[in-house]
XYZ file of C-alpha atoms in Angstrom:
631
model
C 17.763 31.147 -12.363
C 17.885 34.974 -11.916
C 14.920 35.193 -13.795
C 12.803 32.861 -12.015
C 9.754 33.567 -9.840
C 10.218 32.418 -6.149
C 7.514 31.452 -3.816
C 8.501 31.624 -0.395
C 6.397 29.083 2.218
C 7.452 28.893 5.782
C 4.002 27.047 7.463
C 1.905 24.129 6.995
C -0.609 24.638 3.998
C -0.974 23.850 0.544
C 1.125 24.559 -2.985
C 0.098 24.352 -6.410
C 1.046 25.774 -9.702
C -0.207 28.566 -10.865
C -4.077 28.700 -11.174
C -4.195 25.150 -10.670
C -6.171 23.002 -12.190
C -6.221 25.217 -15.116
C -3.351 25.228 -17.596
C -0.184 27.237 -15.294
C 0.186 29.617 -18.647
C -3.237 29.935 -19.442
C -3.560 33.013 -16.973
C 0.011 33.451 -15.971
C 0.947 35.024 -19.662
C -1.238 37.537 -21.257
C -1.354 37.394 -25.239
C 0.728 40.640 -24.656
C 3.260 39.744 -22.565
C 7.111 39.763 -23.776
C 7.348 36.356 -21.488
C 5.802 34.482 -24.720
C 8.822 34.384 -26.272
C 10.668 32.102 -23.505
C 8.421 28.515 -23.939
C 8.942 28.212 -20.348
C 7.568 29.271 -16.938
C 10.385 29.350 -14.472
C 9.400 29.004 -11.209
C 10.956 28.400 -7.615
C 9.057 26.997 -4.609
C 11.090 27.455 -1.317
C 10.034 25.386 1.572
C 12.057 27.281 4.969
C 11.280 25.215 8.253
C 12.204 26.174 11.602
C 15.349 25.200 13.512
C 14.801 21.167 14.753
C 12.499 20.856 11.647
C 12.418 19.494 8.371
C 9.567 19.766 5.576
C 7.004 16.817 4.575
C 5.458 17.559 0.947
C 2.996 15.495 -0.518
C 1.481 15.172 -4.203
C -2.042 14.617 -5.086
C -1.592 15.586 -8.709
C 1.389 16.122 -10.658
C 1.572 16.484 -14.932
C 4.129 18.392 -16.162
C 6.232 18.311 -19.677
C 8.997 16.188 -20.440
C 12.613 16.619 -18.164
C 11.544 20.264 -16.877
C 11.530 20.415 -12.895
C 13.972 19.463 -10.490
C 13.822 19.128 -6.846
C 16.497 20.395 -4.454
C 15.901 18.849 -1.211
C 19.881 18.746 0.542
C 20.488 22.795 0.803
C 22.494 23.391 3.501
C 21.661 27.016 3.575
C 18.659 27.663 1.259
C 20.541 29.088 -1.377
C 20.875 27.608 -4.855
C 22.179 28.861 -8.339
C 22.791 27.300 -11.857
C 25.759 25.372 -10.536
C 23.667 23.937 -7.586
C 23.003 19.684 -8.737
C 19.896 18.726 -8.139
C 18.751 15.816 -5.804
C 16.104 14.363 -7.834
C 14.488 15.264 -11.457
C 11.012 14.705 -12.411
C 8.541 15.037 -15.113
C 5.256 13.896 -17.011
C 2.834 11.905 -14.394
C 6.734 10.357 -13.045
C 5.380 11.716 -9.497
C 2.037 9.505 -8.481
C -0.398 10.251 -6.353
C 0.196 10.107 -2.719
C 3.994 10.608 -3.113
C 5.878 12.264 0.067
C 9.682 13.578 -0.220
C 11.619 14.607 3.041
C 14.097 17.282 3.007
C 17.003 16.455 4.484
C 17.687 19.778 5.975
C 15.123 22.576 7.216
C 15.420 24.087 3.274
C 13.362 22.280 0.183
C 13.525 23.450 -3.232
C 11.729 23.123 -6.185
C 13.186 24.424 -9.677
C 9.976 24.711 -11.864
C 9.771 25.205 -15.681
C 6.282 25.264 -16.791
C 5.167 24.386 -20.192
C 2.084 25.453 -22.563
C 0.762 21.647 -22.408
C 1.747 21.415 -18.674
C -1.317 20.806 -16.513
C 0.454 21.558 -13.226
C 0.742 20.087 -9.675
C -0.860 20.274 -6.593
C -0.028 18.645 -2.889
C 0.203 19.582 1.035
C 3.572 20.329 2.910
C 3.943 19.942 6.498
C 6.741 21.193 8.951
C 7.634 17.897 11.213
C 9.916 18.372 14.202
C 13.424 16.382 13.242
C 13.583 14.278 16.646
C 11.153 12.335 15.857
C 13.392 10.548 13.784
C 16.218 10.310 16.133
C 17.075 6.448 16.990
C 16.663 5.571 20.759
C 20.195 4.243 20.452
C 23.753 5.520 21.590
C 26.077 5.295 19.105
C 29.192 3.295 20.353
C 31.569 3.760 17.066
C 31.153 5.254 13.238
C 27.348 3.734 12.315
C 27.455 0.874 15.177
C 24.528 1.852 17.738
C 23.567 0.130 21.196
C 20.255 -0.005 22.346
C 19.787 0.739 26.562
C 15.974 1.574 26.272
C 13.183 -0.328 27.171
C 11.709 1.224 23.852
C 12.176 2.965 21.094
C 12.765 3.038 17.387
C 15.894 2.746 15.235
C 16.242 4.108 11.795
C 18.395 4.151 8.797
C 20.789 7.031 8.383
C 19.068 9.948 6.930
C 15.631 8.536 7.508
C 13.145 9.799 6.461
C 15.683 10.897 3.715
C 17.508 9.130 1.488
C 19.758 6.802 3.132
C 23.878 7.408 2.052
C 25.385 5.235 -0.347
C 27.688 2.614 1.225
C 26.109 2.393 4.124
C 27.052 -0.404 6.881
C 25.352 -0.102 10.360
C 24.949 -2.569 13.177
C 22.307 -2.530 15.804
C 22.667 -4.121 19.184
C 19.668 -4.907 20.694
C 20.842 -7.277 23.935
C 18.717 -9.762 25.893
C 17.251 -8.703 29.519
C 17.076 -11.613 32.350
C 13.561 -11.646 33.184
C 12.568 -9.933 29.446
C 11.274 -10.847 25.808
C 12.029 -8.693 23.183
C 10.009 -7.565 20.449
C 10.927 -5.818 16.901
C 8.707 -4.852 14.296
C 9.440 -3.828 11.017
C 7.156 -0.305 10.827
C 8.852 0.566 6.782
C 11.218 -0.368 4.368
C 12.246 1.188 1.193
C 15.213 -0.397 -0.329
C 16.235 0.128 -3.957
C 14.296 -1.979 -6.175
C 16.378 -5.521 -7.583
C 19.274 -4.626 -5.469
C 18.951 -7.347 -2.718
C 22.578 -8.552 -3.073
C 23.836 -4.583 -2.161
C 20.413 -3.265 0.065
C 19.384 -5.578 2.401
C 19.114 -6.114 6.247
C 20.286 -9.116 7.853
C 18.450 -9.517 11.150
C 20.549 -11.944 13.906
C 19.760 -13.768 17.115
C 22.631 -12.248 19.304
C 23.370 -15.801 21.814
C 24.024 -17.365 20.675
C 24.502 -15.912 17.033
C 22.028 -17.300 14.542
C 21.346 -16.043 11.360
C 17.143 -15.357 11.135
C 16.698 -13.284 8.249
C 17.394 -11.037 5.511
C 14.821 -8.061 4.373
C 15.050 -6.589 1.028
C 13.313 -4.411 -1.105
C 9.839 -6.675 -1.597
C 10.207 -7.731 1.947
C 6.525 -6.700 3.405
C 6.220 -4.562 6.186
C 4.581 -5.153 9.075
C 7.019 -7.803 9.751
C 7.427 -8.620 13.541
C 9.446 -11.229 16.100
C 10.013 -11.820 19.359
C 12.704 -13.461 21.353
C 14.691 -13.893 24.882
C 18.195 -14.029 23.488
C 18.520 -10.791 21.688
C 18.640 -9.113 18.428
C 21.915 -7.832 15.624
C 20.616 -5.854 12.933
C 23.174 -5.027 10.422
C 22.079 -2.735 7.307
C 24.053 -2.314 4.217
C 23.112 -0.757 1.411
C 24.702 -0.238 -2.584
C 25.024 3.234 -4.764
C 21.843 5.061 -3.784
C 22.747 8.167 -5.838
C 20.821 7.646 -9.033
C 17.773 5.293 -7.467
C 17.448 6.473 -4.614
C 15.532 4.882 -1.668
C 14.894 5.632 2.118
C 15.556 3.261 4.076
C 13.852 1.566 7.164
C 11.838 2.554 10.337
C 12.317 -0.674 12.903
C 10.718 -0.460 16.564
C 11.306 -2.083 19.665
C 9.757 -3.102 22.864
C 10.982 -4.835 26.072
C 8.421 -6.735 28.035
C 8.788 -8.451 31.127
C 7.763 -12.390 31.246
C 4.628 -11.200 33.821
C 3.350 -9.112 30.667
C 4.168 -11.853 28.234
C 2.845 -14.782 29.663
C 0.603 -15.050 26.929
C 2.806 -14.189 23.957
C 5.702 -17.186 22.539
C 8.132 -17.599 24.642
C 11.423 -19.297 22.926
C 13.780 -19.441 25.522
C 13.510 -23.088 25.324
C 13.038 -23.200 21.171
C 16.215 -25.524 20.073
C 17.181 -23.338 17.092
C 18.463 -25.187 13.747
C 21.495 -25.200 12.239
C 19.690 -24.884 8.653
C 19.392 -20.821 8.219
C 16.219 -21.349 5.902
C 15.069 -23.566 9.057
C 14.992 -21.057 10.961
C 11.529 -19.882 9.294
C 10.058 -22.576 11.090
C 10.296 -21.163 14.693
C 9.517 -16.967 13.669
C 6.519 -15.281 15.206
C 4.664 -14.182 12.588
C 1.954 -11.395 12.401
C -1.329 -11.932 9.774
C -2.297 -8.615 9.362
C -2.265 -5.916 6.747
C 0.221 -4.486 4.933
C -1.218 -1.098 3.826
C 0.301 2.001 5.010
C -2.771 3.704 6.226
C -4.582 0.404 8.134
C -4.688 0.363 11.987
C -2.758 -3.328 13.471
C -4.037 -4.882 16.319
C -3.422 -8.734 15.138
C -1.714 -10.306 18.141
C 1.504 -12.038 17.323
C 1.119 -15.700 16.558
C 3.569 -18.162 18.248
C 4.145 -21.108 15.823
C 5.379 -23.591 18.421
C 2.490 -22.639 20.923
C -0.897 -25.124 20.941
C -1.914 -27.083 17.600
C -4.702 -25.958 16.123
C -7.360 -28.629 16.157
C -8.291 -29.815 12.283
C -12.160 -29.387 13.911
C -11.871 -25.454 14.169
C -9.513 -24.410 11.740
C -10.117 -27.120 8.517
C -11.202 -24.183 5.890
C -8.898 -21.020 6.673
C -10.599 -17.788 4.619
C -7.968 -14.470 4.146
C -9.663 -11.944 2.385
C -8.549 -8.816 1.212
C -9.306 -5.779 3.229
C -11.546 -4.240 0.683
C -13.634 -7.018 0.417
C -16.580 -6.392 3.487
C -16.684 -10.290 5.226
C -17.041 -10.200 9.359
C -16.600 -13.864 9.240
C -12.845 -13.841 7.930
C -9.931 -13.660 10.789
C -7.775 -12.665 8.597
C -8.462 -9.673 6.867
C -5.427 -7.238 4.975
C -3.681 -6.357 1.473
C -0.807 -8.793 2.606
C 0.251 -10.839 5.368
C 2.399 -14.039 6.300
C 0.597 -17.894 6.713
C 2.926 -20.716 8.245
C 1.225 -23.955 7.758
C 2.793 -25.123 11.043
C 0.214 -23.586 12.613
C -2.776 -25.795 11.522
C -1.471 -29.418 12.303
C -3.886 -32.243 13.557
C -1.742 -34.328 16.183
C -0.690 -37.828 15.024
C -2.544 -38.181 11.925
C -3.006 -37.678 8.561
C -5.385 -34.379 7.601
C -6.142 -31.954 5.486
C -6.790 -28.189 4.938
C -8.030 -25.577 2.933
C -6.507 -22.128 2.596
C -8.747 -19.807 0.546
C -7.931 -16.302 -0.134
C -10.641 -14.172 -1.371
C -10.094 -10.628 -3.164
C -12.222 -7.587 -4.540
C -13.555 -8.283 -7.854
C -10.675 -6.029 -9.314
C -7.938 -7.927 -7.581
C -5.869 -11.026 -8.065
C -4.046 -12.942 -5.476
C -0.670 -13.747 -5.645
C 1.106 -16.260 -3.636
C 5.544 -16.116 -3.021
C 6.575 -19.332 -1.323
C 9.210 -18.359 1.105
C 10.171 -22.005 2.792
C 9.035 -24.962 1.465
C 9.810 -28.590 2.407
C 6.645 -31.375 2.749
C 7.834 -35.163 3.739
C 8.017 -37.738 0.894
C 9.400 -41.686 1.182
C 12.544 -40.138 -0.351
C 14.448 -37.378 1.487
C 14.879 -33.883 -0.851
C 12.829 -35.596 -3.431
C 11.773 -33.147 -6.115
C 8.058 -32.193 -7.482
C 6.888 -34.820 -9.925
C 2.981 -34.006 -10.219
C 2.922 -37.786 -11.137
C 3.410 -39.057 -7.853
C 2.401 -35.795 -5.398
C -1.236 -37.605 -5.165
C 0.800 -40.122 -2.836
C 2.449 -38.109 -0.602
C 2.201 -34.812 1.419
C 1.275 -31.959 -1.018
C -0.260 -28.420 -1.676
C -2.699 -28.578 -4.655
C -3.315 -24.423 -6.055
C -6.904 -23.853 -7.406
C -7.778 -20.854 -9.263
C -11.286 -19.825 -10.491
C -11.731 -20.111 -14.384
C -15.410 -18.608 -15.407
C -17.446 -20.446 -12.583
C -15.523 -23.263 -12.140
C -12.148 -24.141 -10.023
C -8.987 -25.160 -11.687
C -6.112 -27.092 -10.976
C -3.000 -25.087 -11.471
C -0.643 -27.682 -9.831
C 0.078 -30.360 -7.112
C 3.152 -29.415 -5.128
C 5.097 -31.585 -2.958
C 8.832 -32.469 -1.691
C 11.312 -29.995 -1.326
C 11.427 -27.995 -4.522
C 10.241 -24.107 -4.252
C 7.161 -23.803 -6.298
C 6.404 -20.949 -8.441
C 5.017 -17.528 -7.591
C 1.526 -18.088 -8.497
C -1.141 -15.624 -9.507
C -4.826 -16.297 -10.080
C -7.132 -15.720 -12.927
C -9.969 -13.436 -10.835
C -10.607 -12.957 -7.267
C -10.095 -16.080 -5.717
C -7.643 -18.383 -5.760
C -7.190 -22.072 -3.024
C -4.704 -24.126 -1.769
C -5.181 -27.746 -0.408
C -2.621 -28.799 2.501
C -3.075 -32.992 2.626
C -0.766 -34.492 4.900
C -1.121 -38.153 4.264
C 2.016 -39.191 6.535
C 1.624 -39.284 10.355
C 3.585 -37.688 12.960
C 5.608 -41.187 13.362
C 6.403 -41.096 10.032
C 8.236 -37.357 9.702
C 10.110 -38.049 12.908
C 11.639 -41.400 11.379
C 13.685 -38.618 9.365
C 17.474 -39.053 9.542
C 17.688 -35.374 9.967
C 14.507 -34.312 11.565
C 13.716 -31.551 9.222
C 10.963 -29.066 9.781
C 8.427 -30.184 7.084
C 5.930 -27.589 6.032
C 5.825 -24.447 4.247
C 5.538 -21.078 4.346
C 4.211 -18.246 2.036
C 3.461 -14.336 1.237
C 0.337 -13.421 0.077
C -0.843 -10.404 -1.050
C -3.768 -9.170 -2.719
C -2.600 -7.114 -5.952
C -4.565 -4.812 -8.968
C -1.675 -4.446 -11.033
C -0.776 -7.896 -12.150
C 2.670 -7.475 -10.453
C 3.881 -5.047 -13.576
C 3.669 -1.936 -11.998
C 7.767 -1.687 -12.084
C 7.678 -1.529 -15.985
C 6.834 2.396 -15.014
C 4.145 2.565 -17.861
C 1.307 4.425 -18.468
C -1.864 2.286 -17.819
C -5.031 2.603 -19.735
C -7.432 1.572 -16.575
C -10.520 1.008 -19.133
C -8.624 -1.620 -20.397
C -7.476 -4.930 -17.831
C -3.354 -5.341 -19.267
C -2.411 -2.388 -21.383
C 0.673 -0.375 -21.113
C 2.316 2.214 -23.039
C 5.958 3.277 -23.586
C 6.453 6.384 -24.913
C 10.166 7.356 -25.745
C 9.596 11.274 -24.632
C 9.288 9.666 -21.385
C 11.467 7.113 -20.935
C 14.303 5.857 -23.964
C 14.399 2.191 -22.829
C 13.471 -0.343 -19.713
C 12.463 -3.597 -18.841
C 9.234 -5.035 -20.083
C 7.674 -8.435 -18.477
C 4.687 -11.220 -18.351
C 2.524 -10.635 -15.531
C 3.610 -12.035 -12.375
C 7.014 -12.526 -13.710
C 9.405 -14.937 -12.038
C 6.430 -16.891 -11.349
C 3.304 -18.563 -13.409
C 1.716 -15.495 -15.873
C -2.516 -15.818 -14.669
C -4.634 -17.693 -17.179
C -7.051 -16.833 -19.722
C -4.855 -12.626 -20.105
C -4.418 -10.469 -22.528
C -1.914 -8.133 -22.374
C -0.713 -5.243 -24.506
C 2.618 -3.909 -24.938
C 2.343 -0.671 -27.168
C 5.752 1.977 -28.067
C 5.628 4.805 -29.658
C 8.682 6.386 -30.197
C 9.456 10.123 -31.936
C 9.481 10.508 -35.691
C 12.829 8.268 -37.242
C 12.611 6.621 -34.109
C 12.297 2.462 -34.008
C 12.089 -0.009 -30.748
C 14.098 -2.771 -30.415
C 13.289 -5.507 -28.291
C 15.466 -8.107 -26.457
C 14.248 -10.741 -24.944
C 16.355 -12.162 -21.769
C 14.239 -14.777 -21.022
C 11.251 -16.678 -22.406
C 8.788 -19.451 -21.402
C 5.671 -19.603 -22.971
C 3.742 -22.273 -23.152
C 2.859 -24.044 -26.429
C 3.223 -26.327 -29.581
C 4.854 -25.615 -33.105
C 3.840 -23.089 -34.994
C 1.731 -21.617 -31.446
C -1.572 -21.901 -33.263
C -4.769 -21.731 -31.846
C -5.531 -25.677 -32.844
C -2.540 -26.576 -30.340
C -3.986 -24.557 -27.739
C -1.003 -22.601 -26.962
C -0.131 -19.307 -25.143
C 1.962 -16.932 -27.256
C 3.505 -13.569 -27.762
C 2.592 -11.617 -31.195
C 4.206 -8.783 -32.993
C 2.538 -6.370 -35.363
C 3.842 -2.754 -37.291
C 0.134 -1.895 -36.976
C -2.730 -0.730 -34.496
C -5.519 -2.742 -36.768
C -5.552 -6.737 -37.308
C -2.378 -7.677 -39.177
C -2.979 -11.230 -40.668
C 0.521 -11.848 -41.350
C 2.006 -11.447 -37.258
C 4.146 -14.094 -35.795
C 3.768 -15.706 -33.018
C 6.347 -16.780 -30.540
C 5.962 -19.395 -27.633
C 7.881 -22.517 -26.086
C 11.101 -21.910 -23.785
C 13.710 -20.828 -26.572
C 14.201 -16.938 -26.480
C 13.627 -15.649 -29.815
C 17.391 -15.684 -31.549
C 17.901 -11.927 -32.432
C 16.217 -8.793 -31.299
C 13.205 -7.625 -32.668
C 13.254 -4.370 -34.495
C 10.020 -2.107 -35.269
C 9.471 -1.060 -39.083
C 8.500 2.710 -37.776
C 7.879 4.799 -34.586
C 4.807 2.472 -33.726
C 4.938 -0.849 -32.391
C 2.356 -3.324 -30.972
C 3.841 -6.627 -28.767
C 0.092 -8.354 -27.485
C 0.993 -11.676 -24.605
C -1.840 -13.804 -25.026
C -2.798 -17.281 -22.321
C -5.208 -19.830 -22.332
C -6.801 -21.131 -19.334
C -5.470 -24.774 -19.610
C -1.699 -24.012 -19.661
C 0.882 -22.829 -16.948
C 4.328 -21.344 -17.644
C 6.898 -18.650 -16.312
C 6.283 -15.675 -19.528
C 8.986 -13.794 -20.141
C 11.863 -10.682 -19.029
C 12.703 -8.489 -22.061
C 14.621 -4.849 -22.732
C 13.529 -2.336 -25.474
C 15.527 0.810 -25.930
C 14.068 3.415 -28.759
C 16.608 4.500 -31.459
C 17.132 7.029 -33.966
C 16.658 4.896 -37.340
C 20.605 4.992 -39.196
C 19.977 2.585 -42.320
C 23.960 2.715 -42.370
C 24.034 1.182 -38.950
C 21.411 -1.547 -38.912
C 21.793 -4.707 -40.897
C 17.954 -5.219 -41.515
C 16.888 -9.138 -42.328
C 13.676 -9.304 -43.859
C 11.920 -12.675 -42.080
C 10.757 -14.320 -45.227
C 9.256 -17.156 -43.335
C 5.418 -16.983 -43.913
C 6.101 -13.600 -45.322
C 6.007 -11.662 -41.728
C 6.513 -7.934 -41.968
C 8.047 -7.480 -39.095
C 12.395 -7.267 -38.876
C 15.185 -8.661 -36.289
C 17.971 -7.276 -35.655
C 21.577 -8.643 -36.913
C 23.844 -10.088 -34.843
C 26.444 -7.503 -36.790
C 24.693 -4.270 -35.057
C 26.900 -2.704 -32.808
C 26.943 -3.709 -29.506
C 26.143 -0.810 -27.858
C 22.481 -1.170 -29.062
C 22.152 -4.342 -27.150
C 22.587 -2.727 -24.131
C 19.339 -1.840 -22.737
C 19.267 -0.864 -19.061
C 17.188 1.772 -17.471
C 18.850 5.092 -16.876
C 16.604 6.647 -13.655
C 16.633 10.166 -13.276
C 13.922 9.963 -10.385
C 14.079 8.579 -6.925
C 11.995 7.539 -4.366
C-alpha cells in the first residue's frame, strides 16, 4: 500500500473516482507514464470524522473490475497497512444504487485498485453525530437494557453498523398504571435465510406471552400497542462473512387521556395458541418504502366491526399507482380480515390490490384458519364452495382467473399474479352462532402480507438483469463461482403465462453444473405442448436447439446437469391454466477435468445435453454461496 494514492476527506461533500464518469485511467495515465506497467490504479479514500461522529457514504454508481477494492470501515485509529483485514470486499456492479455503509468508528477506508475496463464510482458522504444512535435505555447487565423513558429508541449493538456475531440482548420495556405503550419497528436488516440464528422475539411482559418473532423478510413499519408491557430479546448467528445491521425499534408512552381513541387491550383475554395471538395485534396499513412519510393511524382489530355496507370492495394500491379513492395506498402493508366482519351473518368481501403496470402483487399468508363442519379440516378445493373460503383471482389478458379456493386451516401458498392486479374473495357462509359452537373457540380468519414487487421475488439470485427483457438473468463465473438459482416467487405458486431465462457463462474450460434441490412443475409425460404443461428446458446453445429436454412434474431431475462448454441456457416456461411451487436449484462453475467427470451421454431422444454421475466426487455437489460482500 506504500504506493498508493490517498485522498484525504474530513467534511460533508461528494467522492468519485478519478475523472468520473470517464474511464479512472483514461486521464489518470499518460501513454508515457512508467505507471502503465502496473494494470492497476491503487487508490485510498480516507473518510476522518470528528470526535462523537461517524461517516455516512452513499453510492449512486459503482462498476469496477472483478475482486479489486476493499472497504475498511472498523479502524480504530485511521491507520491501515497490508496486514490490516478488510471489513467488506466489493466489485463489478456488487454495490447498487442507493447503498449506505456506516463506519463504525470516526475513520472509513477505502482500498481502491482501478482497472483499464473499470468505469468508476461515484456517491455522497456525510459526517452524522454518533448519539443519535445511542438507545434511550440503561443498561442493567452485559447486553440486558431497561427502558425508564417516556420515549425513545432502542437499537441493535453497533447500529447503524454491523451488529456482532453472537449477539443476545433483552429489552425491558415495563407497563405504566394509567399508560399504553407503543413500539414500532422503524428498520430491520437481518442476514438473509438465517431466521433460526437472527431473529427478534417480541414478548408481552404480564403476564409473559409470546407475540412475535421478526426476521429478515419481516416488513418494517411494523407497530403494536399494549397496557401490559413489552420483552424484546435479539439474537443473532455468525455475522462475519454476511453481514447485516441490525434493527432501529422506537417507543412511546401515552397516557389513557391521549389514547382514548387508539385500542386499548387491557381487557383483551390473550390465547394460549402463540400463532393466536395474531388475532388481537394492532396492525398499521401503510407503506413500507424507506423514503415514504406514515401517518396511517394504528388500527385496533377488536375495536367496532366494520359494516359489510361501507367496506364490501376493499382497493390497496400500490403507491406508484396515482388513485385518491384508495385508503390504502403503499409498496407493502399488513390486512387482518378480522377487521371487515358483518355481525351475525353470513357475507362476503372483496380485497383487490392494484399495482403499476410494471408490478406484480404478491400475497404471504401469515395466519390462516376459516371455520369448516370439521375442526382443522384441510383445503380440498372440492368442497371449499361449501364452507368459509378465500377464492385468489389474477388477471390473464383481459379476463380474471381462478388461481384457487382456500379454506380450513391449511396455510396456502405465497401467491403472485400474472400483471398488475390480482383479488381475493372472503365468503363467510357460517354465522356467528355457528363459529362459537367451536369446542375450542378458535379465532377464525386470516391474515396476510402484501407487497407490491418488480422483481418477481428473484432479486436474491444476485444476477445481472437485462431490464429490456421481463425474466432474464445472467451468471457470470468472473463474478460469482456458484449460488442459488429459483422459479419466481419461490416457496410459493411461480405467476402464470412467464418466461424466464437462466443464462451462465463461465471462463474458457469452464462448465456449470446444476443441482436441483427441489422441483414442482406442473405437467404431463413427456411436458409437451399438447398436454399443456409448464416446464424447464436445457440447451448448449443461444439459437433454437430442436433436440432440448424438457423437465416438469414433482420428481427432481435424478443427477445434476452438466453444460457441454462455458455457455449454458436453462429457459422456465408456464402456462396460464396451471399452478405449482417451481423449483430451488445450485450451480457452481468448474474447471472442465475429463479425468474427473464421469460424462453419460442421455441417449434418450438423442438430447445433447450431459448429467453428471453419481461417481463425481462429492465435493462438486456442494454448491453454497461463498459471500465476500455485506450489507
Amino acid at each position: 500500500m506504500a504506493s498508493c494514492r490517498c485522498i484525504q476527506f474530513n467534511s460533508t461533500g461528494i467522492f468519485q473516482s478519478p475523472d468520473f464518469p470517464k474511464y479512472p485511467l483514461s486521464s489518470v495515465l499518460a501513454p508515457s507514464s512508467v505507471l502503465l506497467q502496473h494494470p492497476l490504479l491503487c487508490l485510498l479514500y480516507k473518510f476522518t470524522a470528528p470526535d462523537g461522529y461517524i461517516i455516512e457514504v452513499t453510492f449512486d454508481y459503482f462498476h469496477l473490475s472483478p475482486r479489486t477494492d476493499r472497504l475498511f470501515d472498523d479502524i480504530s485509529n485511521g491507520l491501515i497497512d497490508e496486514k490490516t483485514a478488510h471489513n467488506g470486499e466489493f466489485c463489478a456492479r456488487e454495490i447498487e444504487v442507493g447503498q449506505t455503509f456506516y463506519s463504525h468508528t470516526r475513520y472509513l477506508i477505502f482500498h481502491v485498485q482501478l482497472s483499464g475496463t473499470s468505469r468508476g464510482f461515484h456517491g455522497t458522504y456525510n459526517l452524522i453525530p454518533k448519539g443519535r444512535f445511542f438507545s434511550n435505555a440503561i443498561e442493567i447487565e452485559s447486553c440486558r437494557f431497561r427502558v425508564d423513558s417516556l420515549a425513545g429508541n432502542i437499537f441493535s449493538p453497533n447500529y447503524p453498523y454491523f451488529y456482532p456475531t453472537t449477539t443476545n440482548c433483552t429489552y425491558y420495556l415495563a407497563p405504566r398504571q394509567g399508560f399504553s405503550l407503543i413500539i414500532s419497528l422503524e428498520y430491520l436488516n437481518l442476514r438473509r435465510y438465517a431466521c433460526h440464528e437472527d431473529f427478534i422475539d417480541i414478548y408481552q411482559m404480564h403476564p409473559k406471552v409470546h407475540l412475535e418473532k421478526l426476521c429478515y423478510d419481516s416488513m418494517p413499519p411494523y407497530q403494536i400497542q399494549t397496557m401490559h408491557g413489552y420483552i424484546i430479546e435479539f439474537h443473532s448467528g455468525n455475522n462475519d462473512i454476511v453481514k447485516a445491521r441490525g434493527f432501529h425499534i422506537s417507543f412511546k408512552y401515552i397516557s389513557q387521556q391521549l389514547s382514548q381513541n387508539m385500542p386499548d387491550e387491557s381487557n383483551t383475554p390473550l390465547a394460549n395458541d402463540n400463532i393466536s395471538d395474531l388475532a388481537y395485534l394492532s396492525f398499521s396499513l401503510f407503506s413500507s418504502y424507506p423514503s415514504t412519510k406514515f401517518s396511517s393511524a394504528i388500527t385496533d382489530v377488536h375495536g367496532d366491526e366494520i359494516s359489510l355496507r361501507e367496506h364490501c370492495t376493499v382497493r390497496i394500491t400500490s403507491s406508484s399507482v396515482v388513485d385518491s379513492d384508495s385508503p390504502f395506498s403503499g409498496v407493502s402493508g399488513i390486512l387482518n380480515s378480522t377487521q371487515y366482519v358483518n355481525g351475525d351473518e353470513p357475507f362476503k368481501c372483496q380485497f383487490i390490490f392494484l399495482g403499476s403496470g410494471t408490478e406484480r402483487v404478491q400475497i404471504t399468508f401469515l395466519y390462516f384458519h376459516l371455520y369448516s363442519r370439521i375442526p382443522h379440516l384441510n383445503n380440498n378445493t372440492n368442497r371449499c364452495d361449501e364452507m368459509d373460503h378465500l377464492s385468489a383471482h389474477v388477471l390473464i389478458g383481459t379476463r380474471m382467473s381462478r388461481i384457487e379456493d382456500f379454506c380450513g386451516a391449511e396455510t396456502p401458498p405465497r401467491l403472485m399474479s400474472t400483471k398488475n392486479l390480482l383479488t381475493l374473495d372472503y365468503v363467510v357462509r357460517s354465522t356467528r352462532v355457528m363459529r362459537r359452537m367451536m369446542t375450542n373457540a378458535e379465532n377464525f380468519g386470516f391474515v396476510l402480507k402484501y407487497h407490491f414487487r418488480s422483481d418477481l421475488g428473484l432479486s436474491e439470485m444476485n444476477a445481472e438483469v437485462r431490464n429490456d427483457i421481463t425474466c432474464h438473468y445472467e451468471f457470470n463465473s468472473s463474478q460469482r463461482s456458484s449460488g442459488d438459482i429459483f422459479s419466481p416467487n419461490h416457496p410459493g405458486y411461480y405467476p402464470r403465462n412467464i418466461d424466464c431465462h437462466y443464462i451462465f457463462h463461465g471462463a474458457e474450460k469452464q462448465v456449470v453444473i446444476i443441482h436441483f434441490e427441489y422441483f414442482d412443475v406442473e405437467g404431463l409425460a413427456a411436458c409437451g405442448d399438447s398436454t399443456h404443461s409448464d416446464y424447464v428446458l436445457f440447451s448448449n446453445y443461444q439459437t433454437q436447439d430442436r433436440t432440448n429436454r424438457r423437465y416438469c412434474g414433482q420428481i427432481c431431475p435424478r443427477d445434476s446437469i452438466v453444460s457441454e462448454s462455458n455457455y449454458f441456457r436453462m429457459l422456465f416456461r408456464s402456462n396460464d391454466i396451471f399452478d405449482a411451487t417451481g423449483f430451488y436449484a445450485h450451480y457452481q462453475f468448474i474447471t472442465e477435468q475429463i479425468s474427473q467427470i464421469n460424462r453419460v451421454k442421455v441417449t434418450s431422444n438423442a438430447y445433447p445435453f450431459v448429467r453428471l454421475s453419481l461417481t463425481l466426487p462429492a465435493t462438486l455437489l456442494s454448491l453454497g454461496i461463498i459471500y465476500r460482500w455485506s450489507l
